[in-house]
Coordinates of N, CA and C in Angstrom, one line a residue:
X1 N -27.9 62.1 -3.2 CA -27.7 62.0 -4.6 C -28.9 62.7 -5.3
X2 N -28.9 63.2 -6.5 CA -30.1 64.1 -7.0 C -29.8 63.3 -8.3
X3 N -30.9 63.8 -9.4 CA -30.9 63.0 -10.4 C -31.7 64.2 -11.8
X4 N -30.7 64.4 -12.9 CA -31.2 65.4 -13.8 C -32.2 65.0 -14.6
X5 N -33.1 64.0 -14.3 CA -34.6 64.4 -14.6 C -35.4 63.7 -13.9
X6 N -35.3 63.8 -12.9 CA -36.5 64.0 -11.4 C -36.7 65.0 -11.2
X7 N -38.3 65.4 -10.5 CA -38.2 67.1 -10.3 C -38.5 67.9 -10.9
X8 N -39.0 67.6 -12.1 CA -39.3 68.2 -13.2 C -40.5 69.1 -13.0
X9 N -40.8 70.2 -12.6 CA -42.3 70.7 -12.9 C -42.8 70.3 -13.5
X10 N -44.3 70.2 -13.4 CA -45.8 69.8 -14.5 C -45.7 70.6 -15.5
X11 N -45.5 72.1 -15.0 CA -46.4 73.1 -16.0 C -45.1 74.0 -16.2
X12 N -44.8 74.0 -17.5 CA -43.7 74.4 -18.4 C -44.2 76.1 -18.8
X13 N -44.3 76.4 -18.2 CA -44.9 78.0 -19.2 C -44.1 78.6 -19.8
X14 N -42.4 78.6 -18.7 CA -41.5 79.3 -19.8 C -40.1 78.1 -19.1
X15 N -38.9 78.3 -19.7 CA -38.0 76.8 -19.3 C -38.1 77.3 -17.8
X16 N -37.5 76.0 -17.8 CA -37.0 75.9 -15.7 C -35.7 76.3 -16.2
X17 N -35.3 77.3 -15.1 CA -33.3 77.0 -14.5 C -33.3 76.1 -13.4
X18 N -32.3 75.9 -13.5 CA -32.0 75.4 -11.6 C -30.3 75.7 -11.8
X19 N -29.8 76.2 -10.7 CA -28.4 76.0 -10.6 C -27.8 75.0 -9.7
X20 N -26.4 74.3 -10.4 CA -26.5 72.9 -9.7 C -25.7 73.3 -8.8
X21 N -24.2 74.0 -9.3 CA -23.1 73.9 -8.7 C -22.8 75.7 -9.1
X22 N -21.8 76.4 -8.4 CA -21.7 77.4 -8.9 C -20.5 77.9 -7.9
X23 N -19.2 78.4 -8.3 CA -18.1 78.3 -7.6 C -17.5 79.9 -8.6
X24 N -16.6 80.3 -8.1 CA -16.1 81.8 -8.4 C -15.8 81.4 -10.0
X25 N -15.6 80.6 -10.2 CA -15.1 80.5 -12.0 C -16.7 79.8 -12.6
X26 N -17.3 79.2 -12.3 CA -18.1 78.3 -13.4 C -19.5 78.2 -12.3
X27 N -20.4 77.9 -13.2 CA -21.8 78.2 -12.9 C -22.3 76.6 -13.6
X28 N -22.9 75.8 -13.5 CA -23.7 74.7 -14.1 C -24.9 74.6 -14.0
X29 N -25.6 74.7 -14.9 CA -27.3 74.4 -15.0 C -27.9 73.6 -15.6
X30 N -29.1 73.3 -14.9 CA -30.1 72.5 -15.3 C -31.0 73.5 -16.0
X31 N -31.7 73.1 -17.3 CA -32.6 74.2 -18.0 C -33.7 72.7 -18.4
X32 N -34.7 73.1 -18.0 CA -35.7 71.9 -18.4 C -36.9 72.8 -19.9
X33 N -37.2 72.6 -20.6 CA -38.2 73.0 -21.8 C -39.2 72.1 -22.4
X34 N -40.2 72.6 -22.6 CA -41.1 71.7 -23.0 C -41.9 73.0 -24.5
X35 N -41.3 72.5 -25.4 CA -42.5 73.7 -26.4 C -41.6 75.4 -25.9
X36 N -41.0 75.3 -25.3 CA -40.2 76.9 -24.8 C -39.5 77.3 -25.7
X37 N -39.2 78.6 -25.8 CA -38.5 79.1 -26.9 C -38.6 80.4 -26.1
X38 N -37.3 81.2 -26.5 CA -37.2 82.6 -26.6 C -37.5 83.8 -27.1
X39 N -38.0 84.6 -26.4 CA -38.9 85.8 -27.2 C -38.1 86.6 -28.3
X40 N -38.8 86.3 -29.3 CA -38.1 87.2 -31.1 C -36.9 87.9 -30.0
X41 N -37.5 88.8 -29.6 CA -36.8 89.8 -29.3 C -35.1 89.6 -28.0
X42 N -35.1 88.3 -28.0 CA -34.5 87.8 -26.2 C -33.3 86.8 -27.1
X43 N -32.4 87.4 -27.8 CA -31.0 87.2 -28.1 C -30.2 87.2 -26.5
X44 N -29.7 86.5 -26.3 CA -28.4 85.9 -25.1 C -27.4 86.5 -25.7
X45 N -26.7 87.2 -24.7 CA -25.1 88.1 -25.3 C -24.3 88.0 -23.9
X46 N -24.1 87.0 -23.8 CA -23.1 86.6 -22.4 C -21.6 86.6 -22.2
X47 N -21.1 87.7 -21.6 CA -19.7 87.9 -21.4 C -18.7 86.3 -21.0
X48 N -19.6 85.5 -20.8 CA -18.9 84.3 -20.5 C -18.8 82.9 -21.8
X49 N -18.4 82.0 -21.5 CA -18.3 81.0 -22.5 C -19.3 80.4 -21.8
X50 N -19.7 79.1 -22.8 CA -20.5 78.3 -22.4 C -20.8 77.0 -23.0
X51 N -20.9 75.8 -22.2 CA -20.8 74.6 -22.4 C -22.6 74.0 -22.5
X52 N -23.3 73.4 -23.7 CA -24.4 73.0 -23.9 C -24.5 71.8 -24.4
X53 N -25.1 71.0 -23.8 CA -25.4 69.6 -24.1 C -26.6 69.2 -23.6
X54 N -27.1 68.5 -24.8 CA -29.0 68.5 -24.7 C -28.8 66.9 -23.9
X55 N -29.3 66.6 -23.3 CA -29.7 65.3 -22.6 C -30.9 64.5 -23.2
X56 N -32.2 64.9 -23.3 CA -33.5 64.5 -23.8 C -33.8 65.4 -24.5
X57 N -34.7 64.8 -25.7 CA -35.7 66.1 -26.0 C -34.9 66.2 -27.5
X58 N -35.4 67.4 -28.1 CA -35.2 68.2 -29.3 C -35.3 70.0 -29.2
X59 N -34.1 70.1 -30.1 CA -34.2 71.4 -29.8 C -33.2 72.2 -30.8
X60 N -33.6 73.8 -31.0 CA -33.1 74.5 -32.0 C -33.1 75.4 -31.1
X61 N -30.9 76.3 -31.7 CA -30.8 77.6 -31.1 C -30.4 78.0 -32.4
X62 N -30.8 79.3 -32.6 CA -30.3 80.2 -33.9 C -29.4 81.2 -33.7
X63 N -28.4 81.8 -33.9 CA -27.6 82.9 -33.8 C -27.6 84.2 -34.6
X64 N -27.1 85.2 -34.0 CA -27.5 86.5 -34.7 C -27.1 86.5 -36.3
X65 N -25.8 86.0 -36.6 CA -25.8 85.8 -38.0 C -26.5 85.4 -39.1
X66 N -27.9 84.1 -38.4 CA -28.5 83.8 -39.6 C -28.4 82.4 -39.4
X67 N -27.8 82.0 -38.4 CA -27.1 79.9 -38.6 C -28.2 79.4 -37.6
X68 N -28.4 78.5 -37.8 CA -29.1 78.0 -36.8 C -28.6 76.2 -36.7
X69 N -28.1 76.0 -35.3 CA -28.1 74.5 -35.0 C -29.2 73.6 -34.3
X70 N -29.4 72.2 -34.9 CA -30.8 72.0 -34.3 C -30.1 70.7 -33.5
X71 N -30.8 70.5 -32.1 CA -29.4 69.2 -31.5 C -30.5 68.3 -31.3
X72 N -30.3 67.5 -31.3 CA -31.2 66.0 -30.4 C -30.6 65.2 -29.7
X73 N -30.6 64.7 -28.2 CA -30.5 64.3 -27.4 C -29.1 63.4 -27.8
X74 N -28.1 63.6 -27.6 CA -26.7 64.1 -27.0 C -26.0 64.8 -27.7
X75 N -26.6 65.5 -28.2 CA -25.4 66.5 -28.8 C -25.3 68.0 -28.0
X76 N -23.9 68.2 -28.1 CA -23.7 69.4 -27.3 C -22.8 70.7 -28.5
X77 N -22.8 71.3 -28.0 CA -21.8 72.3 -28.4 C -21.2 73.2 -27.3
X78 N -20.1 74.0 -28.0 CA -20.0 75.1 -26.8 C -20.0 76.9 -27.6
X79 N -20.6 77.6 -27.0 CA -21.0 79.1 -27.7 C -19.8 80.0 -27.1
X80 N -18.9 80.7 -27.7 CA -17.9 81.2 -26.9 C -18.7 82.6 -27.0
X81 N -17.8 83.5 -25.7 CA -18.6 85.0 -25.4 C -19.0 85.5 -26.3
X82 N -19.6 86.6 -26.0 CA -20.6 87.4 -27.1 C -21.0 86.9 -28.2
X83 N -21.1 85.5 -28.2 CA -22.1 84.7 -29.2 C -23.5 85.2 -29.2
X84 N -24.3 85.9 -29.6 CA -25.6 86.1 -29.3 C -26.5 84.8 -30.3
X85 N -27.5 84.7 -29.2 CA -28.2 83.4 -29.6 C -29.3 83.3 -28.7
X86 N -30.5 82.4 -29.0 CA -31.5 82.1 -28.9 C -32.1 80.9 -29.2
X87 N -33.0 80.8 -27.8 CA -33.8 79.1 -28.5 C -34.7 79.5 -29.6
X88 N -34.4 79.1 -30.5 CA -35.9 78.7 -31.3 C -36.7 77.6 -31.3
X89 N -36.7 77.0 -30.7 CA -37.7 75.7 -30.6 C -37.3 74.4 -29.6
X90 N -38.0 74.1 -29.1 CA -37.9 73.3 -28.6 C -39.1 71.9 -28.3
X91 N -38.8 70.4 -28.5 CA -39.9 69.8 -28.8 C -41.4 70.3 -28.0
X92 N -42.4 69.9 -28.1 CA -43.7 70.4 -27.4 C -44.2 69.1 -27.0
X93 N -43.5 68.1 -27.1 CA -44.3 67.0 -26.9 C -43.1 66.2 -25.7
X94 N -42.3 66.6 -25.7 CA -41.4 66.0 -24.4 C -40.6 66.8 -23.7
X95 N -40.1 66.4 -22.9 CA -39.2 67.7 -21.8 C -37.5 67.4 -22.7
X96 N -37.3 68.6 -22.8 CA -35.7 68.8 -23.7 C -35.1 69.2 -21.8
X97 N -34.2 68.1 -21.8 CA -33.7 68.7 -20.3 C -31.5 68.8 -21.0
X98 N -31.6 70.4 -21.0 CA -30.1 70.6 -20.8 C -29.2 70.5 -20.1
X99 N -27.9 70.4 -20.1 CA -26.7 70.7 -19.6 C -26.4 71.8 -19.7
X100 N -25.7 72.7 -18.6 CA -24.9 74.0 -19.4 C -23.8 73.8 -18.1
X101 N -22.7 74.6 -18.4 CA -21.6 75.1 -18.2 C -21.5 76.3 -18.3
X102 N -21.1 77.3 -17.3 CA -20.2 78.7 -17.8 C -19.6 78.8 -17.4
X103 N -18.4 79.3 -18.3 CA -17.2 79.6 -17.8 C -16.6 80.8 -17.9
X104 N -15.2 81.4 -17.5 CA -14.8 82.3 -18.5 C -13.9 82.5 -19.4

C-alpha cells in the first residue's frame, strides 16, 4: 500500500511529479508544491482533459483569458483540452499535494 503524502522530498526547488498509475487512456499524478509556481512564460496547453483536486495546501491556477481560480484543500476542478493555464501560486509555508487525472 503507498500513501499520497509520505515520500515527500525535503527540498522543493520546483513541484514533484510522480506518476501513479498510467494505462493507454488515463495517466494519474501525484504533483507535490511548496511556494512553486510556473514560469511567466510556462502556460500548459494539453491536448488531453484533466481532472485536479488539491488535497493539502493552497493554491492558485490562472488561465490565458485573465480568470484565475484559487483552491484550498479539497477542491477540485476539471480543465478541458487546450485550456491553457498555469500555477500561480502556491502556499510557501506547506506542501499543496495534488490529485490529477488525464484523460481524453
Amino acid at each position: 500500500m503507498n500513501n499520497l503524502f509520505e515520500d515527500i522530498p525535503g527540498d522543493l526547488d520546483e513541484e514533484f511529479f510522480q506518476t501513479l498509475l498510467t494505462t493507454e487512456e488515463m495517466r494519474i499524478e501525484r504533483i507535490v508544491s511548496r511556494g512553486n509556481a510556473s514560469p511567466a512564460e510556462g502556460w500548459y496547453d494539453q491536448a488531453h482533459g484533466e481532472f485536479v483536486a488539491l488535497l493539502t495546501g493552497g493554491a492558485r491556477l490562472e488561465f490565458d483569458d485573465g480568470s484565475e481560480k484559487t483552491l484550498k484543500a479539497g477542491d477540485w476542478l476539471v480543465i478541458p483540452p487546450h485550456r491553457r493555464h498555469r500555477v500561480a501560486w502556491t502556499d510557501p509555508d506547506t506542501d499543496s499535494v495534488w490529485l490529477t487525472v488525464h484523460y481524453p
